[in-house]
Coordinates of C-alpha atoms in Angstrom, one line a residue:
Chain A
M20 CA 106.7 84.5 86.8
G21 CA 107.4 86.7 83.8
Q22 CA 104.0 88.1 82.9
Q23 CA 102.4 89.2 86.1
P24 CA 99.8 91.9 85.8
S25 CA 101.0 95.2 87.2
A26 CA 100.4 95.4 90.9
P27 CA 98.7 98.4 92.5
K28 CA 101.3 100.8 93.7
I29 CA 101.9 101.6 97.3
T30 CA 102.6 105.3 97.9
A31 CA 104.3 107.0 100.8
Q32 CA 100.9 108.1 102.0
D33 CA 99.7 104.5 101.9
K34 CA 102.7 103.5 104.1
A35 CA 101.9 106.3 106.6
I36 CA 98.3 105.1 106.8
F37 CA 99.5 101.6 107.2
Q38 CA 101.7 102.6 110.1
L39 CA 98.8 104.4 111.8
K40 CA 96.4 101.5 111.3
Q41 CA 98.9 99.1 112.8
Q42 CA 99.2 101.3 115.8
R43 CA 95.4 101.4 116.0
D44 CA 95.3 97.6 115.8
K45 CA 97.8 97.3 118.6
L46 CA 95.8 99.6 120.8
K47 CA 92.6 97.6 120.1
Q48 CA 94.4 94.4 121.0
Y49 CA 95.8 96.0 124.1
Q50 CA 92.3 97.0 125.1
K51 CA 91.0 93.5 124.6
R52 CA 93.9 92.2 126.7
L53 CA 93.2 94.6 129.5
S54 CA 89.5 93.9 129.6
L55 CA 90.3 90.2 129.9
V56 CA 92.7 91.0 132.8
I57 CA 90.0 93.1 134.4
D58 CA 87.5 90.3 134.2
R59 CA 90.0 87.9 135.8
Q60 CA 90.8 90.4 138.5
S61 CA 87.1 90.8 139.4
Q62 CA 86.9 87.0 139.6
L63 CA 90.0 86.8 141.8
A64 CA 88.7 89.5 144.1
R65 CA 85.4 87.7 144.5
D66 CA 87.2 84.5 145.3
A67 CA 89.4 86.3 147.8
I68 CA 86.3 87.7 149.6
R69 CA 84.8 84.2 149.6
N70 CA 88.0 82.9 151.2
K71 CA 88.0 85.7 153.8
Q72 CA 91.1 87.4 152.4
P73 CA 90.0 91.1 152.4
E74 CA 93.5 92.5 151.9
R75 CA 94.0 90.3 148.8
A76 CA 90.6 91.2 147.5
K77 CA 91.4 95.0 147.9
F78 CA 94.6 94.5 146.1
Y79 CA 92.8 92.9 143.1
L80 CA 90.2 95.6 143.1
K81 CA 92.9 98.4 143.1
A82 CA 94.7 96.7 140.2
K83 CA 91.4 96.5 138.4
K84 CA 90.7 100.2 138.9
Q85 CA 94.2 100.9 137.5
Q86 CA 93.5 98.9 134.4
Q87 CA 90.2 100.6 133.9
A88 CA 91.9 104.0 134.0
T89 CA 94.4 102.8 131.5
I90 CA 91.6 101.6 129.2
S91 CA 89.9 104.9 129.2
K92 CA 93.3 106.6 128.3
T93 CA 93.7 104.2 125.4
Y94 CA 90.3 105.3 124.1
G95 CA 91.7 108.9 123.9
Q96 CA 94.7 107.7 121.9
L97 CA 92.5 105.6 119.7
D98 CA 90.4 108.6 118.9
N99 CA 93.5 110.6 117.9
L100 CA 94.7 107.8 115.6
E101 CA 91.4 107.3 114.0
G102 CA 91.1 111.0 113.5
L103 CA 94.5 111.2 111.9
I104 CA 93.8 108.3 109.6
G105 CA 90.5 109.9 108.6
T106 CA 92.1 113.3 107.9
I107 CA 94.9 111.8 105.8
E108 CA 92.4 109.7 103.8
F109 CA 90.2 112.7 103.2
K110 CA 93.2 114.9 102.2
L111 CA 94.1 112.2 99.7
I112 CA 90.7 112.4 98.2
E113 CA 90.8 116.2 98.1
K114 CA 94.1 116.0 96.3
D115 CA 92.4 113.7 93.7
V116 CA 89.6 116.2 93.4
I117 CA 92.0 119.1 92.8
Y118 CA 93.9 117.1 90.2
G119 CA 90.6 116.3 88.5
L120 CA 89.7 120.0 88.5
Q121 CA 93.0 120.9 87.0
Q122 CA 92.6 118.3 84.3
G123 CA 89.1 119.6 83.5
N124 CA 90.4 123.1 83.4
E125 CA 93.2 122.2 80.9
V126 CA 90.6 120.5 78.6
L127 CA 88.3 123.5 78.8
K128 CA 91.2 125.8 78.0
L129 CA 92.2 123.7 75.0
L130 CA 88.6 123.6 73.7
N131 CA 88.2 127.4 74.2
S132 CA 91.5 128.1 72.3
K133 CA 90.1 126.1 69.4
M134 CA 86.9 128.2 69.3
S135 CA 88.2 131.8 68.9
V136 CA 85.5 134.4 67.8
D137 CA 87.5 135.3 64.7
K138 CA 87.5 131.7 63.5
I139 CA 83.8 131.3 64.2
D140 CA 83.0 134.5 62.3
K141 CA 85.1 133.3 59.4
V142 CA 83.3 129.9 59.4
L143 CA 79.9 131.6 59.5
D144 CA 80.9 134.0 56.7
D145 CA 82.0 131.1 54.6
L146 CA 78.8 129.3 55.3
E147 CA 76.8 132.4 54.2
D148 CA 78.8 132.6 51.0
E149 CA 78.2 129.0 50.2
R150 CA 74.5 129.4 50.8
L151 CA 74.3 132.4 48.5
R152 CA 76.0 130.4 45.9
V153 CA 73.4 127.6 46.3
D154 CA 70.6 130.2 45.8
E155 CA 72.3 131.6 42.7
V156 CA 72.5 128.1 41.2
S157 CA 68.9 127.5 42.1
D158 CA 67.7 130.8 40.6
A159 CA 69.7 130.1 37.5
L160 CA 67.9 126.8 37.2
G161 CA 64.6 128.6 37.8
M162 CA 63.7 126.7 40.9
G163 CA 63.7 129.6 43.3
S164 CA 64.1 129.0 46.9
G165 CA 61.2 127.6 48.9
L166 CA 57.6 128.2 48.1
T167 CA 55.8 130.4 45.5
T168 CA 53.6 133.3 46.7
G169 CA 50.6 131.3 45.8
E170 CA 51.7 128.4 47.9
E171 CA 52.5 130.8 50.8
N172 CA 48.9 132.1 50.6
E173 CA 47.5 128.7 50.7
V174 CA 49.5 128.0 53.9
D175 CA 48.1 131.1 55.5
E176 CA 44.5 130.1 54.5
E177 CA 44.9 126.7 55.9
F178 CA 46.3 128.1 59.1
E179 CA 43.3 130.4 59.5
R180 CA 40.9 127.6 58.8
L181 CA 42.5 125.4 61.4
Q182 CA 42.4 128.2 63.9
R183 CA 38.7 128.7 63.2
E184 CA 38.1 125.0 63.7
L185 CA 40.0 125.0 67.0
D186 CA 38.6 128.4 68.2
P187 CA 35.0 127.5 68.9
Q188 CA 36.2 124.5 70.8
A189 CA 38.4 126.7 73.0
A190 CA 35.5 129.1 73.5
S191 CA 33.1 126.4 74.4
K192 CA 35.6 125.1 76.8
E193 CA 35.8 128.4 78.5
H194 CA 32.0 128.5 78.7
S195 CA 31.7 125.1 80.1
Q196 CA 34.3 126.0 82.7
D197 CA 32.2 129.1 83.6
K198 CA 29.1 127.0 83.9
T199 CA 30.7 124.4 86.1
K200 CA 31.9 127.2 88.3
D201 CA 28.7 129.1 88.4
P202 CA 26.2 126.4 89.4
V203 CA 28.2 125.1 92.3
L204 CA 28.2 128.4 94.2
P205 CA 25.0 130.3 93.5
E206 CA 22.5 127.4 93.0
V207 CA 22.6 126.6 96.7
P208 CA 21.5 130.0 97.9
K209 CA 19.1 130.5 95.0
D210 CA 16.9 127.7 96.2
Q211 CA 16.2 129.5 99.4
I212 CA 16.5 133.2 98.6
L213 CA 15.1 133.3 95.0
P214 CA 11.6 134.5 95.7
E215 CA 12.8 137.5 97.7
V216 CA 15.9 138.5 95.9
P217 CA 14.5 139.7 92.5
K218 CA 12.0 142.1 94.0
K219 CA 14.4 143.9 96.2
T220 CA 17.5 144.0 94.1
P221 CA 16.6 146.9 91.7
Q222 CA 15.5 149.1 94.6
Q223 CA 18.4 148.1 96.9
L224 CA 21.1 148.4 94.3
E225 CA 20.3 152.0 93.4
P226 CA 20.3 153.4 97.0
E227 CA 23.4 151.4 97.7
R228 CA 25.2 153.0 94.7
K229 CA 24.2 156.4 95.8
A230 CA 25.2 155.7 99.3
Y231 CA 28.6 154.8 98.2
E232 CA 29.2 157.8 96.0
P233 CA 29.3 160.3 98.8
L234 CA 31.6 158.0 100.8
A235 CA 34.0 157.9 97.9
E236 CA 34.4 161.7 97.9
Chain B
M9 CA 77.1 77.9 119.9
S10 CA 76.6 75.9 116.8
T11 CA 75.0 72.5 116.9
A12 CA 77.0 69.3 116.9
F13 CA 77.9 67.8 113.5
S14 CA 75.9 64.7 112.8
F15 CA 78.2 62.2 111.2
P16 CA 76.7 60.2 108.3
K17 CA 75.7 56.6 109.1
I18 CA 78.7 55.2 107.4
H19 CA 80.9 56.8 110.1
S20 CA 79.6 54.0 112.4
F21 CA 80.4 51.3 109.9
P22 CA 83.5 49.4 111.2
P23 CA 85.1 48.4 107.8
L24 CA 85.3 52.1 106.9
Y25 CA 88.2 52.4 109.4
T26 CA 90.6 49.9 107.7
K27 CA 91.8 50.3 104.2
Q28 CA 90.0 47.8 102.0
P29 CA 92.1 45.6 99.7
N30 CA 89.7 45.8 96.8
A31 CA 90.6 48.8 94.7
T32 CA 87.1 49.8 93.8
I33 CA 85.9 49.5 97.4
A34 CA 89.0 51.4 98.6
Q35 CA 88.1 54.2 96.1
H36 CA 84.6 54.4 97.5
Q37 CA 86.0 54.4 101.0
L38 CA 88.3 57.4 100.1
E39 CA 85.3 59.2 98.7
S40 CA 83.3 58.7 101.9
W41 CA 86.2 59.8 104.1
T42 CA 87.0 63.0 102.1
Q43 CA 83.3 63.9 102.0
I44 CA 83.1 63.4 105.8
V45 CA 86.2 65.6 106.3
L46 CA 84.8 68.4 104.1
E47 CA 81.3 68.4 105.6
Y48 CA 82.7 68.3 109.1
C49 CA 85.0 71.2 108.5
A50 CA 82.4 73.2 106.7
H51 CA 80.0 72.6 109.5
Y52 CA 82.4 73.9 112.2
K53 CA 83.9 76.5 109.9
I54 CA 87.3 74.8 110.4
T55 CA 89.8 75.9 107.8
S56 CA 92.8 73.9 108.8
L57 CA 93.6 70.5 110.3
S58 CA 96.7 68.8 111.6
L59 CA 98.0 65.9 109.7
A60 CA 96.3 63.7 112.3
G61 CA 93.0 65.2 111.4
V62 CA 92.7 67.4 114.6
P63 CA 91.1 70.8 114.0
R64 CA 93.7 73.5 114.1
Y65 CA 91.7 76.7 113.4
S66 CA 88.0 77.6 113.2
Q67 CA 86.3 80.8 112.3
D68 CA 83.8 80.1 115.0
Q69 CA 85.3 81.8 118.1
S70 CA 82.7 80.3 120.4
L71 CA 83.9 76.8 119.5
D72 CA 86.2 74.9 121.8
L73 CA 88.2 72.8 119.3
D74 CA 89.3 70.3 122.0
T75 CA 85.7 69.2 122.7
L76 CA 84.7 68.6 119.1
P77 CA 84.0 64.9 118.2
P78 CA 87.1 63.5 116.5
I79 CA 86.8 62.9 112.7
F80 CA 88.9 59.7 112.5
D81 CA 87.7 58.1 115.7
N82 CA 84.4 56.5 116.7
K83 CA 84.3 55.5 120.3
E84 CA 81.0 53.8 120.1
I85 CA 82.3 51.2 117.7
E86 CA 85.8 51.5 119.0
R87 CA 87.4 52.2 115.7
T88 CA 90.2 54.5 114.7
V89 CA 91.8 55.3 111.4
N90 CA 95.5 54.5 111.5
E91 CA 98.2 57.0 110.6
E92 CA 99.0 55.4 107.2
F93 CA 95.3 55.5 106.1
K94 CA 94.9 59.1 107.3
T95 CA 97.9 60.1 105.1
T96 CA 96.2 58.3 102.2
I97 CA 93.0 60.2 102.8
I98 CA 94.8 63.5 103.1
N99 CA 96.8 62.9 100.0
H100 CA 93.6 62.1 98.2
L101 CA 92.1 65.5 99.4
I102 CA 95.2 67.4 98.3
H103 CA 96.3 65.8 95.0
K104 CA 93.1 64.3 93.6
L105 CA 90.3 66.6 94.7
H106 CA 92.3 69.8 95.3
K107 CA 90.2 70.4 98.3
A108 CA 93.2 70.8 100.6
D109 CA 96.7 72.1 100.6
Y110 CA 99.7 72.0 102.9
I111 CA 99.9 75.1 105.1
N112 CA 103.6 75.2 104.3
P113 CA 104.6 72.8 101.5
K114 CA 108.2 73.0 102.8
N115 CA 107.0 71.8 106.2
P116 CA 104.0 69.5 105.7
S117 CA 103.9 68.6 109.4
L118 CA 102.3 72.0 110.1
G119 CA 99.1 70.7 108.8
I120 CA 96.7 71.4 105.9
F121 CA 94.2 74.0 104.8
I122 CA 90.8 72.4 104.1
Y123 CA 89.0 74.1 101.1
W124 CA 85.3 73.5 101.7
R125 CA 85.4 76.9 100.1
S126 CA 87.9 77.3 97.4
L127 CA 90.6 80.1 97.4
T128 CA 88.7 81.8 94.5
E129 CA 85.5 81.7 96.5
W130 CA 87.2 83.2 99.5
S131 CA 88.7 85.9 97.3
D132 CA 85.3 86.7 95.9
L133 CA 83.8 87.1 99.3
L134 CA 86.7 89.3 100.4
Y135 CA 86.6 91.4 97.3
S136 CA 82.9 92.0 97.4
Y137 CA 83.1 92.9 101.1
V138 CA 85.9 95.5 100.5
D139 CA 84.1 96.8 97.4
K140 CA 80.7 97.1 99.1
S141 CA 82.1 98.8 102.1
G142 CA 83.8 101.4 99.9
Q143 CA 87.3 100.4 100.9
L144 CA 88.8 99.6 97.5
G145 CA 92.1 101.4 97.1
T146 CA 92.5 102.0 100.8
I147 CA 95.1 100.4 103.0
L148 CA 93.6 97.6 105.2
T149 CA 95.5 95.8 107.9
I150 CA 95.2 92.0 108.1
Y151 CA 93.9 92.5 111.6
E152 CA 91.0 94.8 110.5
L153 CA 90.1 92.3 107.7
T154 CA 89.7 89.5 110.2
K155 CA 89.4 90.4 113.8
L156 CA 88.6 94.1 114.3
E157 CA 85.4 94.1 116.2
D158 CA 83.7 97.3 114.9
A159 CA 84.9 97.0 111.3
G160 CA 81.6 95.5 110.1
I161 CA 83.2 92.3 108.7
P162 CA 80.5 90.0 107.4
D163 CA 80.0 86.8 109.4
N164 CA 81.3 84.5 106.6
L165 CA 84.6 86.3 106.6
K166 CA 85.0 87.2 110.3
Y167 CA 87.9 85.6 112.1
L168 CA 89.2 84.0 109.0
D169 CA 92.5 82.4 109.7
E170 CA 95.2 85.0 108.9
E171 CA 97.4 82.4 107.2
L172 CA 94.5 81.5 104.9
L173 CA 93.7 85.1 104.2
I174 CA 97.3 85.7 103.2
K175 CA 97.2 82.7 100.9
V176 CA 94.0 84.0 99.3
L177 CA 95.7 87.4 98.8
K178 CA 98.9 85.9 97.4
E179 CA 97.5 83.2 95.2
V180 CA 94.4 84.9 93.8
L181 CA 94.1 88.6 94.2
I182 CA 97.8 89.5 93.7
K183 CA 98.0 87.2 90.7
K184 CA 95.1 89.0 89.2
G185 CA 96.8 92.3 89.9
K186 CA 94.1 93.3 92.3
A187 CA 96.1 93.5 95.5
Q188 CA 99.4 94.6 96.9
I189 CA 100.7 93.6 100.2
L190 CA 102.6 95.7 102.9
M191 CA 105.1 94.3 105.3
N192 CA 105.1 95.2 109.0
E193 CA 108.3 95.7 111.1
D194 CA 108.5 92.0 111.8
G195 CA 108.9 91.3 108.1
E196 CA 105.4 89.7 107.9
I197 CA 102.5 90.6 105.8
G198 CA 100.6 93.1 107.8
G199 CA 98.4 95.0 105.4
V200 CA 97.0 95.0 101.9
K201 CA 95.7 97.4 99.3
I202 CA 92.9 95.9 97.2
V203 CA 91.9 97.7 94.1

């Protein structure tokens, strides 16, 4: 008995939902009961007609109508209950979301307070100081920082060489792209129009240009 | 409607119905009977029997329990298990095999639960249903876990005997700290919160 794991807690809201759900269950059971009654009354009415008891049959049919009206009322109530349950459950989730947002906000505030601009400036300054000290030590030891000018030049040269190596390829690519574009379009008309086009173009082009010039004015 | 349970051949074997004097044979006899009881109950989804071996509750709502073939009788060979032997079989189920339990240990005459599915297996089914339907941490009524038509209860859990469900909750899920029960106005367990 002693070491039972802690049981989930039942809150006041849980109890309220429980109450509502119990009401819903009761309504559902009531509906089930009524529909069974309706079925029986239809059967009784049928039997009464068969036994030539019209008054009796009408009585059962009236009662059945009454039950059907009640059932449709219960649907309205059920709708209310389900709606209320849904709203409460959703509000509970909203409450959790807001709580989560608050927590997140707190954490963010805390983090921000630890990262004031002054502090960061100081840290960066310190860092710069230390770096300078490192350079000083390196210079003192005659190692300098990074590459010598000669080495820097070699890097530049290699870069240019690589670029030259790559450039022609890029250029030829552009050409090949042009070529692949060109043949597709003009070659088809060339086959048919070639013999006529070269003769007329020099003459046609000139008058056309002249013709456009006045239009442009 | 489900199909009728076909009893194994041994159910038509007359000596099975009287307790055999030889201990080894009697042991086999008990094994046969308990197996028949478990298979019979699993077939008809019967979760509890009376002490006389009469079905008390089935998950299958289309079933008419009164018309089921009796377990401990065989009219064709005119044999019936007597009360004393029935008690022996039931005790074997409860104490040796742990495949049954008194519904109320303080009042054994109420009958027994038959565990063709163990309490842990039932709790796993229940937990995975509540989990998959996104209902962990919400309040659920016992009614909506068993009988509510439009709740989307899977077939293997639907119409589970409320008494058995409560036993599963109490003996497995609550002990694991995964459930808390709520009492209704009548002082009975009416709802549960599973987390």
